Coordinates of C-alpha atoms in Angstrom, one line a residue:
X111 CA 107.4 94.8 111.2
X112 CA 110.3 93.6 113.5
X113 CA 113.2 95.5 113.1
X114 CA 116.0 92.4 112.0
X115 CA 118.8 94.4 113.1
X116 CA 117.5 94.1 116.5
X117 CA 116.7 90.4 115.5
X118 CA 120.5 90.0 114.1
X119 CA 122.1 91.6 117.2
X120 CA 119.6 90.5 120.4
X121 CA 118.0 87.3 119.3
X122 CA 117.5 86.4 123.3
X123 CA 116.2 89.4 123.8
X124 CA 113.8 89.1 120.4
X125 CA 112.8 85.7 121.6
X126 CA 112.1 86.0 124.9
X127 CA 109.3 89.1 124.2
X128 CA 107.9 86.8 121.7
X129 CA 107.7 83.9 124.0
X130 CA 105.3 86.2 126.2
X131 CA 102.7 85.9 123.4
X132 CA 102.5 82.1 124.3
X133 CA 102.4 81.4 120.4
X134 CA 105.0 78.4 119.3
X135 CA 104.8 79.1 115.6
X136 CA 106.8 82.5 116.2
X137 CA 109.4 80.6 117.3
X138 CA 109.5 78.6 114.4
X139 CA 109.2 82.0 112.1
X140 CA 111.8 83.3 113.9
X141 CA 114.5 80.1 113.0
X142 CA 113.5 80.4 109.6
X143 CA 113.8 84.3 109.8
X144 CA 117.6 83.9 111.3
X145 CA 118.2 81.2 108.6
X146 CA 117.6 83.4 105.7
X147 CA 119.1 86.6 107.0
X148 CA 122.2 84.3 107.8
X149 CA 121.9 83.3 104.2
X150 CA 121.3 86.8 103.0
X151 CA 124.8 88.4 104.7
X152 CA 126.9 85.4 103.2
X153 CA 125.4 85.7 99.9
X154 CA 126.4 89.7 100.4
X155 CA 129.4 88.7 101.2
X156 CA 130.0 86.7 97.9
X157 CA 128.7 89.7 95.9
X158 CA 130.4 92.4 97.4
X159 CA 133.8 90.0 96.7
X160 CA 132.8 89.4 93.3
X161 CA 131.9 92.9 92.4
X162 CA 135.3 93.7 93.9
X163 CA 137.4 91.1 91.7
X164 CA 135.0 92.9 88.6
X165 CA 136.3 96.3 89.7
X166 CA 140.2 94.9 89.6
X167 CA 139.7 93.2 86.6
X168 CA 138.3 96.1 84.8
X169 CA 142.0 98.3 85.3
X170 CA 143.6 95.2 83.9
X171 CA 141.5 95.0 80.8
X172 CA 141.7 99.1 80.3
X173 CA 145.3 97.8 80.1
X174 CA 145.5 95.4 78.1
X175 CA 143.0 97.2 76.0
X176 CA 145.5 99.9 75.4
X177 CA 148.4 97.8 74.7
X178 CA 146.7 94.8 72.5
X179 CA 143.6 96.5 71.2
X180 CA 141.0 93.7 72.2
X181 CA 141.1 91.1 74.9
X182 CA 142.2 87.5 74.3
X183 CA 139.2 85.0 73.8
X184 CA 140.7 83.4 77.3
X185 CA 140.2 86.7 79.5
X186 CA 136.9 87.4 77.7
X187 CA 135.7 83.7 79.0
X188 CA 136.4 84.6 82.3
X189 CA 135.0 88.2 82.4
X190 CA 131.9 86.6 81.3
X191 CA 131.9 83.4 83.7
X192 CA 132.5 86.0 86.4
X193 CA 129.6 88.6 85.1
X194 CA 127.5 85.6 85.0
X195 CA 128.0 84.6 88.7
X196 CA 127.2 88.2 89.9
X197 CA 123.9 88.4 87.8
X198 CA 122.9 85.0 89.2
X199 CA 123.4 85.9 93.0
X200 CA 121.7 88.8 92.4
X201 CA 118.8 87.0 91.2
X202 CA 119.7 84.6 94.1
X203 CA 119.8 87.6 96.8
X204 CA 116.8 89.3 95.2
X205 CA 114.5 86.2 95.9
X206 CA 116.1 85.5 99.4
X207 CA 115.5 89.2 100.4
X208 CA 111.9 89.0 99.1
X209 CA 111.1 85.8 100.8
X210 CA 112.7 87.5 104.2
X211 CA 110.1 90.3 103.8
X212 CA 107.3 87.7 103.2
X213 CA 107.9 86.1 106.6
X214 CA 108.9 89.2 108.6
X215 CA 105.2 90.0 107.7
X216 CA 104.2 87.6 109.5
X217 CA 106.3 88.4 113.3
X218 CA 104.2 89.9 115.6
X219 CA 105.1 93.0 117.9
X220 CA 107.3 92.9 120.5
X221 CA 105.2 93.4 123.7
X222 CA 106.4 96.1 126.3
X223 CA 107.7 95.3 129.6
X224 CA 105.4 96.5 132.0
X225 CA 102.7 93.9 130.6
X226 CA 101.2 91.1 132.8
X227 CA 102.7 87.9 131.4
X228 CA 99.9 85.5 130.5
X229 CA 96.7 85.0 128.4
X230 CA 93.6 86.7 129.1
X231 CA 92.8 86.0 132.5
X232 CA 95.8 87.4 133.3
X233 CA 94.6 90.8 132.2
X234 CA 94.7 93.8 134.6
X235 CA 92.2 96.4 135.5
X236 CA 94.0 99.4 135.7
X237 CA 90.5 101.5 137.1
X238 CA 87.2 102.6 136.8
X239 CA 84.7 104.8 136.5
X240 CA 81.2 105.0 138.0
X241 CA 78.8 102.8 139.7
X242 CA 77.5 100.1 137.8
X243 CA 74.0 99.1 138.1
X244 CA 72.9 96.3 139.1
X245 CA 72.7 93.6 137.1
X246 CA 69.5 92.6 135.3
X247 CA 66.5 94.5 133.1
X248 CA 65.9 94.5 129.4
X249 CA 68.7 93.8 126.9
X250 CA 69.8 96.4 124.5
X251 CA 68.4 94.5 121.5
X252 CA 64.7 94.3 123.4
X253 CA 64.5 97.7 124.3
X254 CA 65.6 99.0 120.9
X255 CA 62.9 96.6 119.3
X256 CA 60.6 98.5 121.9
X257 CA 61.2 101.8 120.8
X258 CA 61.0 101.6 117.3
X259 CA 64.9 102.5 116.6
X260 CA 66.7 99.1 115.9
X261 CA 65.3 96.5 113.6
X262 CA 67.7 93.3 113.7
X263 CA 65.3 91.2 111.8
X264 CA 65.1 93.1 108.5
X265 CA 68.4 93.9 108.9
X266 CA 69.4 89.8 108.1
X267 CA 66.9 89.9 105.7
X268 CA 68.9 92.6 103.6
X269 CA 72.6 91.2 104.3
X270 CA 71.9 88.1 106.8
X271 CA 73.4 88.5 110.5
X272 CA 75.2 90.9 112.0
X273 CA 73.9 93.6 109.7
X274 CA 71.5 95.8 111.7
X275 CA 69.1 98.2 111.3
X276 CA 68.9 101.6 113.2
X277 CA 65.2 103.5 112.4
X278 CA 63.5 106.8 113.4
X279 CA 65.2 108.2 116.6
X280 CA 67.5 105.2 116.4
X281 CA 69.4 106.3 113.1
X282 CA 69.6 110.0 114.4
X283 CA 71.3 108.4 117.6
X284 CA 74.0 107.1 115.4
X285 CA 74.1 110.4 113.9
X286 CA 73.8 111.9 117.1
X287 CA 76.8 110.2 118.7
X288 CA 79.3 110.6 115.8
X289 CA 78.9 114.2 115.3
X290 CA 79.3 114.7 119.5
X291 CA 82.8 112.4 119.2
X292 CA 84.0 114.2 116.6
X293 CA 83.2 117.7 117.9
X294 CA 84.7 116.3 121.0
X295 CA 88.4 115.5 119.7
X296 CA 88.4 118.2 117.5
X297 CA 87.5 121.1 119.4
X298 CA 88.6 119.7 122.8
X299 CA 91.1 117.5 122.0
X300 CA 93.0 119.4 119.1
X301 CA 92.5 116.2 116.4
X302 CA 92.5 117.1 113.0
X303 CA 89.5 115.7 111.1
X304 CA 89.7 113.2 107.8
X305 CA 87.3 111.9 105.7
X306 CA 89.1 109.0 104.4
X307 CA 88.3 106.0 102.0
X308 CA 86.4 103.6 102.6
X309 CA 88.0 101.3 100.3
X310 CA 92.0 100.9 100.4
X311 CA 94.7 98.8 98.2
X312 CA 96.5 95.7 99.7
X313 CA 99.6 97.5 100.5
X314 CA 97.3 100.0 102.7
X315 CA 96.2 97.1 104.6
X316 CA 99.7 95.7 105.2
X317 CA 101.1 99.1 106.6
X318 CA 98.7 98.6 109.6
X319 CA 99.3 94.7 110.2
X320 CA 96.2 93.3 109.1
X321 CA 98.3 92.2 106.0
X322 CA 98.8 89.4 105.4
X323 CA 98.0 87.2 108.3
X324 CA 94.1 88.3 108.9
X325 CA 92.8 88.0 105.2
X326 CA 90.8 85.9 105.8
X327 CA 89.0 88.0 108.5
X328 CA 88.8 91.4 105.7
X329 CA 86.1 91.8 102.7
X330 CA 87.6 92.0 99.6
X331 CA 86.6 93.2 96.1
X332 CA 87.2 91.7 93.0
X333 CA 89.0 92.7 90.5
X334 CA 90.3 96.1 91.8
X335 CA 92.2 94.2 94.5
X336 CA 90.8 96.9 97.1
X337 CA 89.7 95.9 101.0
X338 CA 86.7 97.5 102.4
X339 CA 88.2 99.3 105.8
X340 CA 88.3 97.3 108.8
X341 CA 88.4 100.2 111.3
X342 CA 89.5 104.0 109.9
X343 CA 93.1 103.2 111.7
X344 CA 94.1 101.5 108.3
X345 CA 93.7 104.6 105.7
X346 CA 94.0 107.5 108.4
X347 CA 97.5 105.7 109.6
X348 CA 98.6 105.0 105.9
X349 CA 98.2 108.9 104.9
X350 CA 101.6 109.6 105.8
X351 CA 102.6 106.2 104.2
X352 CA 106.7 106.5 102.3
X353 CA 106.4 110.1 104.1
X354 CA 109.3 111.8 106.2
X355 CA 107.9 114.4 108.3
X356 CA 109.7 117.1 110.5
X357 CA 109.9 115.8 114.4
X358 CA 108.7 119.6 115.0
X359 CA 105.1 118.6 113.8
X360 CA 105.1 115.5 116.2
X361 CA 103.1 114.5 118.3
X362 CA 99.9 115.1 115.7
X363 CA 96.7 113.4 116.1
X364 CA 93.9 112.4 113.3
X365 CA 90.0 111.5 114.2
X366 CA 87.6 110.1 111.6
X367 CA 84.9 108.3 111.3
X368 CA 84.3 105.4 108.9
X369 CA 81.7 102.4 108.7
X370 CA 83.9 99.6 109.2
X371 CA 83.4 96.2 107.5
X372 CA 85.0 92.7 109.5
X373 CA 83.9 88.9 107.8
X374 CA 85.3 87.4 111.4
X375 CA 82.4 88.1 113.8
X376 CA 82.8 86.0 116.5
X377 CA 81.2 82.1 116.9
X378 CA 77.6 81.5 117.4
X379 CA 76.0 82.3 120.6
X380 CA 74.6 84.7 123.5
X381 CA 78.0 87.0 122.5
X382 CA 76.4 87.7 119.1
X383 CA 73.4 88.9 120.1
X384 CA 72.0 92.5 119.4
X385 CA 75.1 94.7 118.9
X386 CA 77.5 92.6 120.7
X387 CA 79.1 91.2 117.8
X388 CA 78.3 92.9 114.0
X389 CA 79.9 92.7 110.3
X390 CA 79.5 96.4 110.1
X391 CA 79.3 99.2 112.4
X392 CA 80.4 102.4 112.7
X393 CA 83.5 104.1 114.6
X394 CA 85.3 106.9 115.5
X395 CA 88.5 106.5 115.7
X396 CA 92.1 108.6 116.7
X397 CA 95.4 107.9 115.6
X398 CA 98.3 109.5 117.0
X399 CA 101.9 109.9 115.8
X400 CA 105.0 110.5 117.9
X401 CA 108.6 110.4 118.2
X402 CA 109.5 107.2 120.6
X403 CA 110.6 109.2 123.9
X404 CA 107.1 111.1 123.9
X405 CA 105.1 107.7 123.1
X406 CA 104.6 106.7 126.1
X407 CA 102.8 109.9 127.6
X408 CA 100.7 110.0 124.5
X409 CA 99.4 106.9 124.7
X410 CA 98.5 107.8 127.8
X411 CA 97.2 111.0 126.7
X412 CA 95.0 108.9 124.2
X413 CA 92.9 106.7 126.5
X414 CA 92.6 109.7 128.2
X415 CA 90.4 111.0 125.3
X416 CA 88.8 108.0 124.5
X417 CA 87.5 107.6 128.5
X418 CA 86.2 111.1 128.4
X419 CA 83.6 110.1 125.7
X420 CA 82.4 107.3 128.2
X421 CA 82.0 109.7 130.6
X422 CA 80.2 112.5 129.3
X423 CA 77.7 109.7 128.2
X424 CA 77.3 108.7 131.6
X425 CA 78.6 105.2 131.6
X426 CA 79.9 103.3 133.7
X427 CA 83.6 101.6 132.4
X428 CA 87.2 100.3 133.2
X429 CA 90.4 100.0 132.0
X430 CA 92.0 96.8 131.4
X431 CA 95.9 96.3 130.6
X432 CA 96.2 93.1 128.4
X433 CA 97.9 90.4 129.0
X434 CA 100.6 89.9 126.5
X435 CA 99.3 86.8 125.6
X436 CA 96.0 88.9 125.0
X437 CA 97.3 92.0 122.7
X438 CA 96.3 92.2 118.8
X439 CA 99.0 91.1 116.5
X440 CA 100.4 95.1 116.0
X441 CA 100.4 95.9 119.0
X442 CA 103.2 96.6 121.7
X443 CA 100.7 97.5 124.5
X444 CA 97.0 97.4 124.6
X445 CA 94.0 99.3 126.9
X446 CA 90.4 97.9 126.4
X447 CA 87.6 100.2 127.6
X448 CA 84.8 98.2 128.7
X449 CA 81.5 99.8 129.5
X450 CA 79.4 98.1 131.7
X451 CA 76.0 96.5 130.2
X452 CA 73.5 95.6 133.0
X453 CA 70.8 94.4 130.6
X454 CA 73.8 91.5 129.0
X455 CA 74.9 91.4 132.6
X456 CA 78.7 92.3 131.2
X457 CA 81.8 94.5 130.3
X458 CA 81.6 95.0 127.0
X459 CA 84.8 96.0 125.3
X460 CA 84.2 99.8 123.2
X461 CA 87.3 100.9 122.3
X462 CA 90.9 99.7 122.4
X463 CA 93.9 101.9 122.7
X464 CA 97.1 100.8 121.7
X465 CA 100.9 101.4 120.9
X466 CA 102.5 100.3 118.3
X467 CA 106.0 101.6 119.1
X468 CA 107.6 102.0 115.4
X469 CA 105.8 98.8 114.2
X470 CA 103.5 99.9 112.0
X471 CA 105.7 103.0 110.9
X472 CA 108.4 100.0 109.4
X473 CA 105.9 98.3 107.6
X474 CA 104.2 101.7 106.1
X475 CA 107.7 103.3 106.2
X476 CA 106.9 106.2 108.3
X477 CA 110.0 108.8 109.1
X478 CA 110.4 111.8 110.8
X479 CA 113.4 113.8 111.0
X480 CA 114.2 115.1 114.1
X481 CA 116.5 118.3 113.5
X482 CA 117.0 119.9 109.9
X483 CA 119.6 117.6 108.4
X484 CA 119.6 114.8 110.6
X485 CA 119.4 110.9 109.9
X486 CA 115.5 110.2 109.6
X487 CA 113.9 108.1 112.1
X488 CA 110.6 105.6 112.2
X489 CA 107.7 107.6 114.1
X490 CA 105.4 105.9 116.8
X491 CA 101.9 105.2 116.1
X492 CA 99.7 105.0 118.3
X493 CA 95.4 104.8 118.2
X494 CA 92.3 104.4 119.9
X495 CA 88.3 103.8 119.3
X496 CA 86.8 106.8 120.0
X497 CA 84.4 105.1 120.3
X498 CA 83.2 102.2 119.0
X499 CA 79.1 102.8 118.6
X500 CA 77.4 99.4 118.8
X501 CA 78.3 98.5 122.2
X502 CA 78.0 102.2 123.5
X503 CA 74.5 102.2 122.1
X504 CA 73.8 98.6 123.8
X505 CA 75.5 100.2 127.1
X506 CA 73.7 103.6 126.9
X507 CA 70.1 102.0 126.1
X508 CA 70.4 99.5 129.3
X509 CA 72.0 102.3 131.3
X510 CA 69.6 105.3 130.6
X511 CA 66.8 103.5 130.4
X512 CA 63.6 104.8 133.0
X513 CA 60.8 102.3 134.7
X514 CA 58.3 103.1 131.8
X515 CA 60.8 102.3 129.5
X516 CA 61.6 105.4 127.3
X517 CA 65.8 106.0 127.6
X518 CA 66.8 109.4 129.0
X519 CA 69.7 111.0 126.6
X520 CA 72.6 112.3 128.8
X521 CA 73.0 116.2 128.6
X522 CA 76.3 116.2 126.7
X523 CA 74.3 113.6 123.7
X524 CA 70.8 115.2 124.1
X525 CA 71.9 118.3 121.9
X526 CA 72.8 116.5 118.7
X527 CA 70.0 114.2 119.1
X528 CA 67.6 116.5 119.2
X529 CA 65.3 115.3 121.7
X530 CA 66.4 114.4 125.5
X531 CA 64.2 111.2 125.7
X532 CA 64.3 108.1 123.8
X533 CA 60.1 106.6 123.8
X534 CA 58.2 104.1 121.7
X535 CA 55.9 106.0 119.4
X536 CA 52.7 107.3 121.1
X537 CA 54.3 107.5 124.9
X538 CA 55.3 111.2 124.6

């Protein structure tokens, strides 16, 4: 959530980050938002007078209570005609200040300076790492078929598209890469493991921004009013949800792994094919928290963490700064990590680190308190893929794969696997 002070006191400055999203209806929201906060002070203001003239008016009464034993019928008329109008702007302020919250929901972040202006084209690559191959060979989803490890076809026949299969060698690969990510940020990377829920409540979902605005996107059970977990940012964010925490604990980073369950997968076409483009899949995500100075450095620090999956696994990948036209609707500044996939013949986007300066941590109301004593203050969050699997498995399988068509594990994966070599049953 905006912060409306900031609105209140630097509307050009409010608007004119906005503007760089290139989305007119924030400008609209944000009238609408001034308009009712406008509202809200004067109404305030009304109260605050009328509570005032109650407050006088109650040493008069103690008076003439004392010297007439009851209050004329004419005084008790008015003391009631004034009671009246402060219980109806209350009601009057209580909607207006509900309403405010119901469309500050709906503001986007403010993006950081140092972003490119523009939409996605205007996106920058920041670096990269290794040498792609060429272009060309097998695609991911033919040479899983091949081996025996993915099966895309019964996979719609149990849940319909974007549902697949992983079999044999191909389900201990999954296995395989989640227990050497989370071994990985844990004992390298000092991230504290959590096995959260899968399932979270409404207000869970709203902490993290995809609430309300991306309902539509989010699977939703009936009638506990829980949401199936888009990503594990949403519950592993949330757990320190109405929490103030001492600033000596910060910066402190969370990994876990979740499945992770999205309605929205992308229009029909060669982007959906294979792994590209799924309803479930699973992740391993980081989440970081941080005082504002440090945030900065740590998200820095973050997409540092996230790259050194990529390569360990031997692939090939850059960094792209997002346009601020481009970033998510949370988010203050965005990395993608795209792997290269020579079989697709593309980048193919695994893991996006962001910022969300104190964002999320308004919404969620998220506090630390820097020195023993002092005024509490809204944390940064901050998180990462770490990595997403389908399209690591897509870029690992094209990568890794040999002229007779087995897939060579690289050395850091090959223990958890088990094996070093990927091959269709009967080829050794």
């Amino acid at each position: 959530m905006i912060d409306l002070k900031l609105l209140r006191a630097s509307p050009d400055q409010v608007r004119a980050a906005l503007a760089r999203r290139g989305d007119a209806s924030t400008t609209r929201l944000l009238d609408e938002l001034e308009a009712l906060d406008i509202r809200r002070r004067a109404l305030t203001g009304q109260l605050d007078q009328l509570k005032a003239e109650r407050n006088a008016a109650s040493q008069v009464d103690a008076r003439l209570m004392k010297e007439k034993g009851e209050l004329p019928a004419d005084v008790r008329a008015q003391r009631k005609q004034l009671g009246d109008r402060i219980a109806g702007l209350d009601v009057e302020l209580r909607d207006l200040e509900s309403e405010l919250e119901r469309k500050a929901l709906f503001v986007p972040n403010l993006p950081l300076p140092e972003l490119p202006d523009g939409d996605a084209s205007h996106n920058r690559i920041v670096r990269t790492w290794g040498q792609p191959a060429p272009a060309g060979g097998p695609p991911h989803w033919d040479i899983g078929a091949a081996l025996g490890i993915l099966d895309l076809a019964r996979g719609a026949k149990l849940a319909g598209s974007g549902f697949p299969v992983f079999v044999g060698a191909g389900a201990r690969l999954v296995r395989a890469l989640i227990n050497f990510m989370l071994e990985l940020h844990t004992r390298e990377h000092g991230y504290v493991e959590v096995e959260p829920p899968f399932l979270v409540r409404r207000e869970i979902m709203t902490g993290t921004g995809q609430l309300p605005k991306f309902a539509d996107d989010a699977y939703h059970t009936e009638p506990d009013d829980l949401f199936l977990v888009p990503t594990a940012e949403v519950p592993v964010t949330n757990l320190l949800r109405d929490e103030i925490v001492d600033g000596a604990t910060l910066p402190r980073g969370y990994v876990a792994y979740t499945p992770c369950f999205r309605r929205e997968a992308g229009a029909a076409g060669k982007d959906t094919r294979g792994l590209l483009r799924v309803h479930q899949f699973d992740k391993v995500e980081l989440v970081r928290f941080s005082r504002a100075a440090a945030s900065a450095a740590e998200h820095e620090r973050l997409t540092g963490h996230a790259e050194e999956v990529l390569r360990r696994l031997e692939l090939p990948y850059r960094v792209v700064l997002l346009a601020a036209g481009d970033l998510g609707f949370a988010s203050a500044k965005t990395y993608d990590l795209e792997v290269w996939s020579p079989g697709v013949g593309a980048w193919l986007e695994c893991s996006s680190s962001s910022t969300f300066t104190d964002f999320q941590a308004r919404r969620a109301n998220i506090r630390c308190r820097p020195q023993p004593g002092s005024k509490p203050e809204f944390v940064h969050t901050l998180n990462a893929s770490g990595v997403a699997l389908p399209r690591t498995i897509a870029a690992l399988l094209e990568t890794h794969r040999q002229p007779d068509g087995a897939v060579v594990l690289p050395p850091a994966l090959a223990p958890y696997a088990g094996t070093e070599r990927l091959a269709a049953a009967g080829d050794g």
